[in-house]
PDB file of C-alpha atoms in Angstrom:
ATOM      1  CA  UNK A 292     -48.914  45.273 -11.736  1.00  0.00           C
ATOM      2  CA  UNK A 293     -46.033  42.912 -12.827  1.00  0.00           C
ATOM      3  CA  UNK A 294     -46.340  40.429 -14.994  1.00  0.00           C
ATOM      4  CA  UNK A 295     -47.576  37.163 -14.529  1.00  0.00           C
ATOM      5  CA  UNK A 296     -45.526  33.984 -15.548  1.00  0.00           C
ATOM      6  CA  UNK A 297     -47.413  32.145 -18.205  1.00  0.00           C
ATOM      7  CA  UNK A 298     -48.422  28.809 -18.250  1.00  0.00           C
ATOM      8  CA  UNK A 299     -45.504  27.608 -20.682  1.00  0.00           C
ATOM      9  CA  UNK A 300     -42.904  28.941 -19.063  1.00  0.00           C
ATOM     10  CA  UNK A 301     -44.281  27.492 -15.473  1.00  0.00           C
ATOM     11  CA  UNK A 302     -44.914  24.375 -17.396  1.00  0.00           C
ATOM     12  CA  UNK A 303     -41.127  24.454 -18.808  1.00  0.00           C
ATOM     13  CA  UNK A 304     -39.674  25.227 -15.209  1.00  0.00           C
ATOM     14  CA  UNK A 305     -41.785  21.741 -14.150  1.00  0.00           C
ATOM     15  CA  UNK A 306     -40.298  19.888 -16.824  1.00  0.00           C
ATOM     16  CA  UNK A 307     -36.895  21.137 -16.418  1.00  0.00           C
ATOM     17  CA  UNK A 308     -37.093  20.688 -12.564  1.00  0.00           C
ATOM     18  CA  UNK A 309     -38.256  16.770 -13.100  1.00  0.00           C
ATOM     19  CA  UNK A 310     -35.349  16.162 -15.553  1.00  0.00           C
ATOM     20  CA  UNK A 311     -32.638  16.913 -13.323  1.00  0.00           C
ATOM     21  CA  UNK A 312     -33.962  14.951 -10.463  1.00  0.00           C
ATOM     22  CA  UNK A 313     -34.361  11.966 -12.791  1.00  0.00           C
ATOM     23  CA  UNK A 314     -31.116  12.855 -14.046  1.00  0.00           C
ATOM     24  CA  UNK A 315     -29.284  12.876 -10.722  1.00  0.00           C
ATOM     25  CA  UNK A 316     -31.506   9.392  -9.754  1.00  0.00           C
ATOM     26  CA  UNK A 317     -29.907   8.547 -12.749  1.00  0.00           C
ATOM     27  CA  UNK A 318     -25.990   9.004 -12.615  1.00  0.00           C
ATOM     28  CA  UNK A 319     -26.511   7.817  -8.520  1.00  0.00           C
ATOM     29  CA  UNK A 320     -27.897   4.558  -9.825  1.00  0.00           C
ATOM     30  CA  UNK A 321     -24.761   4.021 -12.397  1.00  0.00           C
ATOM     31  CA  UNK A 322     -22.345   5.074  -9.904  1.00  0.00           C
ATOM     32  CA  UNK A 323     -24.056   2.667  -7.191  1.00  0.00           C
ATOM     33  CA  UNK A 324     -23.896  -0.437 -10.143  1.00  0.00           C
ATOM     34  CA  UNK A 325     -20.029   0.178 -11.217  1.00  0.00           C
ATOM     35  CA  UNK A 326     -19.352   0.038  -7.245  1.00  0.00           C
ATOM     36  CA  UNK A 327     -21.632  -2.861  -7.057  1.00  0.00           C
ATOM     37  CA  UNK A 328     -19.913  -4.388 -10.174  1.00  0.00           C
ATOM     38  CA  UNK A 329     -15.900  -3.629  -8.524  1.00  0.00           C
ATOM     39  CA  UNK A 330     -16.847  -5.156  -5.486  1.00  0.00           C
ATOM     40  CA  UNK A 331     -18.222  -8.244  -7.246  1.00  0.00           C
ATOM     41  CA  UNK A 332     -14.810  -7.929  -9.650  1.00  0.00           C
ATOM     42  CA  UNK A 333     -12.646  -8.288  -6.420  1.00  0.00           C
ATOM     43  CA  UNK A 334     -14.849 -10.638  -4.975  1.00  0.00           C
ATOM     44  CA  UNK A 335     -12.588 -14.709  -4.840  1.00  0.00           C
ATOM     45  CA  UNK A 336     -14.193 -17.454  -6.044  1.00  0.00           C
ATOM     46  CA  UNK A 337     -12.130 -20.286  -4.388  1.00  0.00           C
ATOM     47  CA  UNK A 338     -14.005 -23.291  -6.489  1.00  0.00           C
ATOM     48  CA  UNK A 339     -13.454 -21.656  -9.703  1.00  0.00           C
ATOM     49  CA  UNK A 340      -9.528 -20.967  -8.668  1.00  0.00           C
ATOM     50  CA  UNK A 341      -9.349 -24.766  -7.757  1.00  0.00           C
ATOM     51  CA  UNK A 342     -11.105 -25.968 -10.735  1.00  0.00           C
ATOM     52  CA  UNK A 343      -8.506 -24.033 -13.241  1.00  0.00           C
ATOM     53  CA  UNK A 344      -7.016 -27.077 -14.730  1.00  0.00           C
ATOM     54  CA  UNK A 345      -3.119 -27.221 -14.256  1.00  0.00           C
ATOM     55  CA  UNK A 346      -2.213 -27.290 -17.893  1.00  0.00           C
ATOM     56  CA  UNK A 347      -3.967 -23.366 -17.744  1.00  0.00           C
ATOM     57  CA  UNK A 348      -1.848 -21.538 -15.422  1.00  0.00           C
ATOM     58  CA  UNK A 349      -2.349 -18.384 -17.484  1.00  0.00           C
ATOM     59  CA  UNK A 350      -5.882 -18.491 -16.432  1.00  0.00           C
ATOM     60  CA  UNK A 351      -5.080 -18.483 -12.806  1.00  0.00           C
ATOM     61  CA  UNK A 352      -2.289 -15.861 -13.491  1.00  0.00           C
ATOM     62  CA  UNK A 353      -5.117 -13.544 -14.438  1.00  0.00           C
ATOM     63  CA  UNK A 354      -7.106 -14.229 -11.553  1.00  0.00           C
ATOM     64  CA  UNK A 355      -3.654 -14.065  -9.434  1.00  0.00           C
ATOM     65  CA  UNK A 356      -3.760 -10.140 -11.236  1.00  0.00           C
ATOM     66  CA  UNK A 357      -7.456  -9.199 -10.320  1.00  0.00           C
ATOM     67  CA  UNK A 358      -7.502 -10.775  -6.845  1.00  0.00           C
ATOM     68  CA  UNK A 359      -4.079  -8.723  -6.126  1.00  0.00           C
ATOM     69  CA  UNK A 360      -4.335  -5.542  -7.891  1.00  0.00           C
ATOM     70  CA  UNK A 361      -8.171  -5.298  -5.892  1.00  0.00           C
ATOM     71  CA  UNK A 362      -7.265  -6.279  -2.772  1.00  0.00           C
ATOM     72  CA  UNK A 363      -3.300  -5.624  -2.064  1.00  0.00           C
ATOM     73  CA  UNK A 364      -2.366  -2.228  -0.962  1.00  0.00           C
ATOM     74  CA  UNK A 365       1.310  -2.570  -0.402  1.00  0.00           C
ATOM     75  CA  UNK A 366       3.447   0.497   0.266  1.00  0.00           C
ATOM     76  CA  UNK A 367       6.585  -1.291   0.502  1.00  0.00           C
ATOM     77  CA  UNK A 368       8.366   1.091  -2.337  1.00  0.00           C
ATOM     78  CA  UNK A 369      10.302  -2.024  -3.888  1.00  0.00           C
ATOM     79  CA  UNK A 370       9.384  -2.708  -7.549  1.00  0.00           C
ATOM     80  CA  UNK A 371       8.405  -6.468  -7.006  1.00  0.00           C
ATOM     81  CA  UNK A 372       7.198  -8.583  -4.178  1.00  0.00           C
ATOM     82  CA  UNK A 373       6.907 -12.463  -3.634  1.00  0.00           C
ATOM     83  CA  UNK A 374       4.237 -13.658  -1.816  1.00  0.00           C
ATOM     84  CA  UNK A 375       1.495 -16.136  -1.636  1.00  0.00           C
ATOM     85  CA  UNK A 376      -1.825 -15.647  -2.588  1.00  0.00           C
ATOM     86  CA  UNK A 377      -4.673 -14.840   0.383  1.00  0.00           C
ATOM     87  CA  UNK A 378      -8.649 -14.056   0.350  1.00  0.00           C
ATOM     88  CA  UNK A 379      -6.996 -11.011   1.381  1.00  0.00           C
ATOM     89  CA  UNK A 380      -4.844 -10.261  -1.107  1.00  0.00           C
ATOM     90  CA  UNK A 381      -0.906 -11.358  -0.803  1.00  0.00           C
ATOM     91  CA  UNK A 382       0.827 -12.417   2.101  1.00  0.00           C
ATOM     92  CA  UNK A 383       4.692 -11.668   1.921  1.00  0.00           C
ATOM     93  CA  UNK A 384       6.425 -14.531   1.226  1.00  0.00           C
ATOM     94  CA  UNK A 385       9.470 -15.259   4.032  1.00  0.00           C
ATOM     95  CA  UNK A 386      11.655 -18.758   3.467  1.00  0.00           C
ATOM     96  CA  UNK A 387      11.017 -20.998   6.643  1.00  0.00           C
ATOM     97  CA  UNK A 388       7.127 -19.420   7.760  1.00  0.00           C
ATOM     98  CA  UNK A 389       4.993 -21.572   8.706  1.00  0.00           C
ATOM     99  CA  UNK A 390       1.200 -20.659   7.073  1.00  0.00           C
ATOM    100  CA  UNK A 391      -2.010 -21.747   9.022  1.00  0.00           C
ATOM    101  CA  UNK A 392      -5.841 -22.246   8.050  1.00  0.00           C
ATOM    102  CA  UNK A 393      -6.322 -19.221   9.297  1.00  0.00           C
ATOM    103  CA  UNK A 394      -4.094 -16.725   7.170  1.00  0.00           C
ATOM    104  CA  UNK A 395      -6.809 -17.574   4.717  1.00  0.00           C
ATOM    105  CA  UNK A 396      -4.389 -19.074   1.790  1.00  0.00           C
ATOM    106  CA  UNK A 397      -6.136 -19.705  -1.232  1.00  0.00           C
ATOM    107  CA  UNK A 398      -3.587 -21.951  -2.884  1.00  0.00           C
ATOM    108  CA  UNK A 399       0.393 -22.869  -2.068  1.00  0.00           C
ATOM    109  CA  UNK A 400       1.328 -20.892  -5.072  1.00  0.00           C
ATOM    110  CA  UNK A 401       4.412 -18.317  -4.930  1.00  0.00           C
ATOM    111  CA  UNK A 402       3.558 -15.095  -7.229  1.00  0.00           C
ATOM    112  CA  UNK A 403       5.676 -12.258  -7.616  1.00  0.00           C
ATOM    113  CA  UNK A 404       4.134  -9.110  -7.843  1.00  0.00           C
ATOM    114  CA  UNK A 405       5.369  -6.093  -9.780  1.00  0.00           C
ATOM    115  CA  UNK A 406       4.967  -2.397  -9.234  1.00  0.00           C
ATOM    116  CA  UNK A 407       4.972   0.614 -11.656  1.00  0.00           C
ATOM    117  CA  UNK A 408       6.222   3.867  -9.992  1.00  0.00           C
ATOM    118  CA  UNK A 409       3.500   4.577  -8.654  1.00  0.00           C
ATOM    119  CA  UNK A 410       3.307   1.897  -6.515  1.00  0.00           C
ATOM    120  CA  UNK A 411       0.373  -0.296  -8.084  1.00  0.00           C
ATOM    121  CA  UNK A 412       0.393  -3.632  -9.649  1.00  0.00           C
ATOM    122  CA  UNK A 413       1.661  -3.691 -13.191  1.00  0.00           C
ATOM    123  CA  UNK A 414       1.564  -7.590 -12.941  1.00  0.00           C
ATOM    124  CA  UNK A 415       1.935 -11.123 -11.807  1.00  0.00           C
ATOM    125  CA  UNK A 416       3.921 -13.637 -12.302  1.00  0.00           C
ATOM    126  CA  UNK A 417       3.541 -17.097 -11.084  1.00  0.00           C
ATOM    127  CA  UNK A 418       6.488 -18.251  -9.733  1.00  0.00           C
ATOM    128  CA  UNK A 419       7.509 -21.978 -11.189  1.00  0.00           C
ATOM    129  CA  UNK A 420       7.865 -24.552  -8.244  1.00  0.00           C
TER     130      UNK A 420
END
């Protein structure tokens, strides 16, 4: 007759089975958040950029930095960019284009937009008009 498990080692098995599920709830529920918490990163707060005051433009520069390096996926291959800052992301900048309510323009304000070499934003710069 072969041997019978005993009760520790069923009771061990139990407790090991329990731990993993708890462990994979676990790691799902942290993965789920830090989603939950880059979504609410890239997320535009449109009263907050309007209430910047002017004499802090390096406060909206940063914003300029999140809102663009969440939202814009250029493939253009050049190392900067000028455009004007969307909900969207950036809309390329052309001299003489006419912008509507509808592009969804946050704010008149030129940034230019630099690339490392892998193609994503190293930074913003507001441009001075």
């Amino acid at each position: 007759m072969g041997a019978l498990p005993n009760r520790r080692t069923r009771s061990t098995s139990i407790v090991s089975v329990v731990c993993a599920v708890v462990l994979t709830l676990l790691v799902g529920a942290c993965t789920g958040d830090e989603v939950g918490q880059d979504r609410a990163r890239c997320s535009f707060d449109s009263a907050a950029w309007q209430a910047v005051p002017a004499d802090k433009p390096r406060r909206k520069q940063r914003m300029a930095e999140d809102l663009v390096a969440c939202r814009t996926l250029l493939g253009t291959g050049r190392d900067e960019v000028v455009g004007l800052l969307g909900r969207e992301g950036l809309l390329p900048y052309s001299e003489g284009l006419e912008y509507s309510a509808g592009w969804g323009l946050i704010d008149p304000l030129l940034l230019t937009v630099h690339f490392d070499r892998h193609g994503l934003v190293s930074s913003v710069d507001l441009v001075e008009s």
